[in-house]
Amino acid sequence: MFRFKPIGYVRSPYTSTKEIPKGLGAEHKAEGTLEILPEFEAGLADIEGFSHLFVIWIFDRSQGFELLGTPPSDNRPHGVFATRSPRRPNPIGLTVVELLRREGTRLHVRGLDMLDGTPILDIKPYLSSVPTESLRRGWLAEAEARKGK
Amino acid sequence: MFRFKPIGYVRSPYTSTKEIPKGLGAEHKAEGTLEILPEFEAGLADIEGFSHLFVIWIFDRSQGFELLGTPPSDNRPHGVFATRSPRRPNPIGLTVVELLRREGTRLHVRGLDMLDGTPILDIKPYLSSVPTESLRRGWLAEAEARKGK
């Protein structure tokens, strides 16, 4: 058993999961801030140089988990580890955001898909990408093909 | 305070952090397995279709944290949230691996940078990349330039 404490909280325009774009072709363009607790401010030094960040956070309003579930992007069930479902054994979320600017302990970012008030566990620089030509997207590519997208 | 339990463990060739390639130009080509606990096997359904996975894990042998530290890739200190240092407020690691094949609860992968026995918290499909042309790599790009790499 491992214990974690938030390093800060997300301020986003979303107060209900219904407002968050989901499913095929969903685009996350929402802007907001990552508000880091003052005691961790020194850990943000030099973060301004990165265009994109990984944010590791908690689905704090999700309850329980299901190992097989049908995501909004398909009408067939898939294993939870092959989806981004919030109902996970460890309810941890991962989002790549674009860093717009920093103001002290506030990181202004674009690409949020979390609810307002979401606890943040960690932030890391996004350093490299998998080249598009070597990426396979499993059931999601198939679901898109079936829907003619 | 949030509590998490491992869903499985990493089997990697590394038994000491000294063996893990670090710093500028480090390449992670190590192969090994992600061994998921039998109770979570159903959650792996359809994971075979993805070429790459995010693995969220614990730096279980790291102690304490430092907000400013000098990474192996530079001789200047940077904020912990602008580095991949193991000495983080929440010692959570994130690795992108290539999925080679699945054998029941074992995922054979390439690209490990974790120690053997590392606890795994979550696995997610890697769905999209930030285009190279829109990625800025902050102090890391500067450190590379200074070293003429």
Tab-separated table of C-alpha atoms in Angstrom:
chain	number	residue	atom	x	y	z
A	1	MET	CA	0.000	0.000	0.000
A	2	PHE	CA	1.415	3.380	-1.046
A	3	ARG	CA	0.183	6.772	0.160
A	4	PHE	CA	0.239	10.007	-1.795
A	5	LYS	CA	-0.613	13.602	-1.004
A	6	PRO	CA	-1.649	16.151	-3.633
A	7	ILE	CA	0.999	18.675	-4.709
A	8	GLY	CA	-1.759	20.959	-5.969
A	9	TYR	CA	-5.161	21.181	-7.641
A	10	VAL	CA	-6.594	21.702	-11.123
A	11	ARG	CA	-8.682	24.798	-11.865
A	12	SER	CA	-10.716	23.897	-14.928
A	13	PRO	CA	-13.986	25.064	-16.513
A	14	TYR	CA	-15.559	21.622	-15.858
A	15	THR	CA	-17.727	21.068	-12.785
A	16	SER	CA	-19.465	17.918	-14.060
A	17	THR	CA	-18.088	14.974	-16.048
A	18	LYS	CA	-20.910	15.502	-18.569
A	19	GLU	CA	-19.226	18.729	-19.709
A	20	ILE	CA	-15.951	17.027	-20.609
A	21	PRO	CA	-15.650	16.058	-24.307
A	22	LYS	CA	-15.417	12.270	-24.561
A	23	GLY	CA	-15.410	9.588	-27.211
A	24	LEU	CA	-14.202	9.518	-30.796
A	25	GLY	CA	-12.771	12.766	-32.061
A	26	ALA	CA	-13.063	14.485	-28.677
A	27	GLU	CA	-10.748	17.467	-28.560
A	28	HIS	CA	-9.412	18.817	-25.316
A	29	LYS	CA	-8.802	22.506	-25.797
A	30	ALA	CA	-9.983	23.669	-22.363
A	31	GLU	CA	-7.729	26.164	-20.636
A	32	GLY	CA	-7.221	26.535	-16.930
A	33	THR	CA	-4.511	26.409	-14.307
A	34	LEU	CA	-2.538	23.889	-12.314
A	35	GLU	CA	-2.274	25.476	-8.878
A	36	ILE	CA	0.716	24.076	-7.055
A	37	LEU	CA	0.923	24.337	-3.269
A	38	PRO	CA	3.369	27.066	-2.133
A	39	GLU	CA	5.574	24.528	-0.309
A	40	PHE	CA	6.410	22.924	-3.697
A	41	GLU	CA	7.038	26.123	-5.678
A	42	ALA	CA	10.826	25.598	-5.856
A	43	GLY	CA	10.148	22.363	-7.751
A	44	LEU	CA	8.741	24.370	-10.671
A	45	ALA	CA	12.096	26.024	-11.486
A	46	ASP	CA	12.790	25.945	-15.256
A	47	ILE	CA	9.453	24.360	-16.120
A	48	GLU	CA	8.661	27.339	-18.384
A	49	GLY	CA	11.078	25.952	-20.985
A	50	PHE	CA	8.847	22.986	-21.773
A	51	SER	CA	5.971	23.272	-24.211
A	52	HIS	CA	4.090	20.235	-22.913
A	53	LEU	CA	3.748	18.547	-19.531
A	54	PHE	CA	2.472	15.237	-18.224
A	55	VAL	CA	0.027	15.741	-15.361
A	56	ILE	CA	-0.612	12.742	-13.103
A	57	TRP	CA	-3.785	13.211	-11.096
A	58	ILE	CA	-6.549	11.475	-9.138
A	59	PHE	CA	-10.056	10.648	-10.326
A	60	ASP	CA	-11.170	11.758	-6.859
A	61	ARG	CA	-14.888	11.603	-7.653
A	62	SER	CA	-14.798	8.135	-9.256
A	63	GLN	CA	-16.025	5.217	-7.169
A	64	GLY	CA	-15.014	1.588	-7.491
A	65	PHE	CA	-13.698	0.007	-10.686
A	66	GLU	CA	-14.718	-2.383	-13.412
A	67	LEU	CA	-12.224	-4.546	-15.249
A	68	LEU	CA	-14.355	-4.653	-18.415
A	69	GLY	CA	-16.294	-1.605	-19.518
A	70	THR	CA	-17.748	0.008	-22.613
A	71	PRO	CA	-16.111	3.374	-23.274
A	72	PRO	CA	-17.932	6.351	-24.859
A	73	SER	CA	-15.941	5.781	-28.048
A	74	ASP	CA	-17.294	2.293	-28.759
A	75	ASN	CA	-20.279	0.016	-28.222
A	76	ARG	CA	-18.153	-2.981	-27.251
A	77	PRO	CA	-16.516	-3.668	-23.883
A	78	HIS	CA	-12.744	-3.462	-23.444
A	79	GLY	CA	-10.331	-4.148	-20.586
A	80	VAL	CA	-9.855	-1.173	-18.289
A	81	PHE	CA	-6.090	-1.103	-18.986
A	82	ALA	CA	-6.879	-0.692	-22.714
A	83	THR	CA	-9.060	2.378	-21.988
A	84	ARG	CA	-8.880	5.692	-20.153
A	85	SER	CA	-11.909	4.861	-17.974
A	86	PRO	CA	-12.006	6.626	-14.580
A	87	ARG	CA	-13.207	3.393	-12.935
A	88	ARG	CA	-9.725	1.882	-12.532
A	89	PRO	CA	-8.217	-0.292	-9.756
A	90	ASN	CA	-6.021	2.741	-8.908
A	91	PRO	CA	-8.017	5.806	-10.013
A	92	ILE	CA	-5.053	7.663	-11.508
A	93	GLY	CA	-5.439	9.970	-14.498
A	94	LEU	CA	-2.792	11.094	-16.973
A	95	THR	CA	-3.127	14.126	-19.228
A	96	VAL	CA	-0.713	15.846	-21.590
A	97	VAL	CA	-1.209	19.605	-21.433
A	98	GLU	CA	0.366	22.501	-23.285
A	99	LEU	CA	2.057	24.964	-20.929
A	100	LEU	CA	1.039	28.506	-21.877
A	101	ARG	CA	2.808	30.403	-19.105
A	102	ARG	CA	3.755	30.296	-15.457
A	103	GLU	CA	2.790	32.821	-12.799
A	104	GLY	CA	4.478	31.797	-9.557
A	105	THR	CA	2.713	28.639	-8.361
A	106	ARG	CA	0.152	28.801	-11.180
A	107	LEU	CA	0.732	27.037	-14.463
A	108	HIS	CA	-1.624	28.252	-17.178
A	109	VAL	CA	-2.262	25.327	-19.498
A	110	ARG	CA	-4.385	24.187	-22.441
A	111	GLY	CA	-5.804	20.716	-22.964
A	112	LEU	CA	-7.418	20.015	-19.596
A	113	ASP	CA	-9.868	17.125	-19.335
A	114	MET	CA	-10.190	17.070	-15.542
A	115	LEU	CA	-12.891	18.384	-13.255
A	116	ASP	CA	-12.342	21.597	-11.326
A	117	GLY	CA	-10.682	20.804	-8.000
A	118	THR	CA	-8.957	17.604	-9.187
A	119	PRO	CA	-5.947	16.730	-6.976
A	120	ILE	CA	-2.591	16.655	-8.779
A	121	LEU	CA	0.006	14.056	-7.765
A	122	ASP	CA	2.875	14.893	-10.072
A	123	ILE	CA	4.018	16.933	-13.065
A	124	LYS	CA	6.748	15.832	-15.454
A	125	PRO	CA	8.209	17.328	-18.627
A	126	TYR	CA	6.979	15.775	-21.851
A	127	LEU	CA	10.227	14.910	-23.587
A	128	SER	CA	9.595	12.793	-26.636
A	129	SER	CA	6.909	11.321	-28.790
A	130	VAL	CA	6.375	7.971	-30.421
A	131	PRO	CA	6.541	8.600	-34.189
A	132	THR	CA	3.032	8.466	-35.667
A	133	GLU	CA	4.031	5.803	-38.177
A	134	SER	CA	4.949	3.332	-35.412
A	135	LEU	CA	1.806	3.856	-33.313
A	136	ARG	CA	-1.037	1.287	-33.348
A	137	ARG	CA	-4.248	2.315	-31.586
A	138	GLY	CA	-6.019	-1.076	-31.204
A	139	TRP	CA	-9.769	-1.177	-30.690
A	140	LEU	CA	-9.971	2.605	-30.940
A	141	ALA	CA	-8.800	2.600	-34.567
A	142	GLU	CA	-11.295	-0.212	-35.267
A	143	ALA	CA	-14.149	1.671	-33.569
A	144	GLU	CA	-13.314	4.740	-35.641
A	145	ALA	CA	-13.265	2.672	-38.825
A	146	ARG	CA	-16.675	1.124	-38.018
A	147	LYS	CA	-18.156	4.578	-37.519
A	148	GLY	CA	-16.615	5.771	-40.777
A	149	LYS	CA	-14.493	8.425	-39.094
B	1	MET	CA	-4.142	11.362	1.395
B	2	PHE	CA	-4.760	8.728	-1.290
B	3	ARG	CA	-3.818	5.060	-1.027
B	4	PHE	CA	-2.863	2.782	-3.896
B	5	LYS	CA	-2.112	-0.918	-4.230
B	6	PRO	CA	0.078	-2.375	-6.985
B	7	ILE	CA	-1.731	-4.127	-9.863
B	8	GLY	CA	1.479	-5.988	-10.685
B	9	TYR	CA	5.270	-5.836	-10.842
B	10	VAL	CA	7.977	-5.139	-13.412
B	11	ARG	CA	10.435	-7.892	-14.353
B	12	SER	CA	13.426	-6.094	-15.815
B	13	PRO	CA	17.139	-6.833	-16.300
B	14	TYR	CA	18.055	-4.027	-13.856
B	15	THR	CA	18.795	-4.816	-10.222
B	16	SER	CA	20.642	-1.563	-9.441
B	17	THR	CA	19.932	1.994	-10.565
B	18	LYS	CA	23.549	2.199	-11.769
B	19	GLU	CA	22.710	-0.227	-14.584
B	20	ILE	CA	19.925	1.964	-15.994
B	21	PRO	CA	21.017	4.244	-18.878
B	22	LYS	CA	20.610	7.865	-17.782
B	23	GLY	CA	21.430	11.326	-19.024
B	24	LEU	CA	21.717	12.805	-22.489
B	25	GLY	CA	21.188	10.367	-25.308
B	26	ALA	CA	20.274	7.505	-22.968
B	27	GLU	CA	18.345	4.880	-24.888
B	28	HIS	CA	15.937	2.548	-23.193
B	29	LYS	CA	15.845	-0.652	-25.205
B	30	ALA	CA	15.660	-3.080	-22.283
B	31	GLU	CA	13.111	-5.855	-22.627
B	32	GLY	CA	11.205	-7.510	-19.830
B	33	THR	CA	7.681	-8.163	-18.640
B	34	LEU	CA	4.907	-6.401	-16.799
B	35	GLU	CA	3.440	-9.122	-14.599
B	36	ILE	CA	-0.128	-8.258	-13.718
B	37	LEU	CA	-1.782	-9.895	-10.698
B	38	PRO	CA	-4.253	-12.645	-11.712
B	39	GLU	CA	-7.197	-10.790	-10.118
B	40	PHE	CA	-6.762	-7.999	-12.694
B	41	GLU	CA	-6.309	-10.192	-15.795
B	42	ALA	CA	-9.750	-9.324	-17.240
B	43	GLY	CA	-8.641	-5.683	-17.374
B	44	LEU	CA	-6.046	-6.573	-20.016
B	45	ALA	CA	-8.674	-7.540	-22.640
B	46	ASP	CA	-7.823	-6.019	-26.056
B	47	ILE	CA	-4.564	-4.489	-24.885
B	48	GLU	CA	-2.728	-6.471	-27.593
B	49	GLY	CA	-4.019	-4.038	-30.214
B	50	PHE	CA	-1.895	-1.175	-28.906
B	51	SER	CA	1.722	-0.764	-29.937
B	52	HIS	CA	2.695	1.423	-26.977
B	53	LEU	CA	1.549	1.706	-23.374
B	54	PHE	CA	1.947	4.186	-20.559
B	55	VAL	CA	3.105	2.481	-17.371
B	56	ILE	CA	2.580	4.366	-14.106
B	57	TRP	CA	4.718	2.959	-11.332
B	58	ILE	CA	6.372	3.607	-7.974
B	59	PHE	CA	9.982	4.539	-7.287
B	60	ASP	CA	9.720	2.143	-4.351
B	61	ARG	CA	13.445	2.301	-3.526
B	62	SER	CA	13.702	6.093	-3.619
B	63	GLN	CA	13.795	7.933	-0.296
B	64	GLY	CA	12.713	11.484	0.371
B	65	PHE	CA	12.615	14.221	-2.222
B	66	GLU	CA	14.429	17.366	-3.248
B	67	LEU	CA	12.699	20.251	-4.983
B	68	LEU	CA	15.892	21.342	-6.766
B	69	GLY	CA	18.324	18.776	-8.074
B	70	THR	CA	21.004	18.309	-10.702
B	71	PRO	CA	20.012	15.570	-13.151
B	72	PRO	CA	22.553	13.259	-14.865
B	73	SER	CA	21.940	15.118	-18.124
B	74	ASP	CA	23.180	18.496	-16.904
B	75	ASN	CA	25.530	20.186	-14.441
B	76	ARG	CA	22.958	22.768	-13.334
B	77	PRO	CA	20.083	22.278	-10.893
B	78	HIS	CA	16.462	22.234	-12.085
B	79	GLY	CA	13.089	21.999	-10.369
B	80	VAL	CA	11.979	18.430	-9.728
B	81	PHE	CA	8.815	18.920	-11.816
B	82	ALA	CA	11.029	19.858	-14.777
B	83	THR	CA	12.976	16.583	-14.462
B	84	ARG	CA	12.357	12.845	-14.210
B	85	SER	CA	14.213	12.568	-10.880
B	86	PRO	CA	13.107	9.680	-8.618
B	87	ARG	CA	13.320	11.981	-5.574
B	88	ARG	CA	9.843	13.502	-6.053
B	89	PRO	CA	7.209	14.591	-3.493
B	90	ASN	CA	5.100	11.656	-4.769
B	91	PRO	CA	7.616	9.060	-6.035
B	92	ILE	CA	5.621	8.135	-9.136
B	93	GLY	CA	7.320	7.065	-12.362
B	94	LEU	CA	5.961	7.149	-15.906
B	95	THR	CA	7.384	5.152	-18.798
B	96	VAL	CA	6.241	4.617	-22.368
B	97	VAL	CA	6.926	1.039	-23.426
B	98	GLU	CA	6.442	-0.836	-26.673
B	99	LEU	CA	4.157	-3.859	-26.258
B	100	LEU	CA	5.753	-6.856	-27.975
B	101	ARG	CA	3.182	-9.510	-27.037
B	102	ARG	CA	0.864	-10.688	-24.294
B	103	GLU	CA	0.917	-14.076	-22.603
B	104	GLY	CA	-1.981	-14.186	-20.141
B	105	THR	CA	-1.099	-11.855	-17.297
B	106	ARG	CA	2.374	-11.159	-18.728
B	107	LEU	CA	3.002	-8.270	-21.053
B	108	HIS	CA	6.317	-8.578	-22.892
B	109	VAL	CA	7.588	-5.065	-23.491
B	110	ARG	CA	10.601	-3.088	-24.727
B	111	GLY	CA	11.826	0.218	-23.342
B	112	LEU	CA	11.939	-0.506	-19.606
B	113	ASP	CA	13.844	1.879	-17.342
B	114	MET	CA	12.654	0.506	-14.014
B	115	LEU	CA	14.345	-1.771	-11.502
B	116	ASP	CA	13.320	-5.413	-11.288
B	117	GLY	CA	10.429	-5.784	-8.851
B	118	THR	CA	9.065	-2.248	-9.325
B	119	PRO	CA	5.376	-2.019	-8.318
B	120	ILE	CA	3.003	-1.019	-11.129
B	121	LEU	CA	0.019	1.224	-10.325
B	122	ASP	CA	-1.661	1.528	-13.706
B	123	ILE	CA	-1.360	0.833	-17.434
B	124	LYS	CA	-3.008	2.953	-20.109
B	125	PRO	CA	-2.984	2.852	-23.895
B	126	TYR	CA	-0.709	5.386	-25.564
B	127	LEU	CA	-3.070	7.079	-27.992
B	128	SER	CA	-1.471	10.121	-29.519
B	129	SER	CA	1.731	12.068	-29.760
B	130	VAL	CA	2.611	15.711	-29.692
B	131	PRO	CA	3.994	16.554	-33.159
B	132	THR	CA	7.778	16.964	-32.974
B	133	GLU	CA	7.622	20.438	-34.491
B	134	SER	CA	5.487	21.762	-31.604
B	135	LEU	CA	7.593	20.246	-28.804
B	136	ARG	CA	10.007	22.398	-26.771
B	137	ARG	CA	12.357	20.558	-24.423
B	138	GLY	CA	13.519	23.394	-22.133
B	139	TRP	CA	16.748	23.007	-20.190
B	140	LEU	CA	17.348	19.580	-21.733
B	141	ALA	CA	17.709	21.031	-25.234
B	142	GLU	CA	20.043	23.691	-23.796
B	143	ALA	CA	22.142	21.098	-21.941
B	144	GLU	CA	22.452	19.092	-25.167
B	145	ALA	CA	23.494	22.203	-27.086
B	146	ARG	CA	26.152	23.062	-24.466
B	147	LYS	CA	27.601	19.572	-24.750
B	148	GLY	CA	27.566	19.755	-28.541
B	149	LYS	CA	25.224	16.805	-28.900
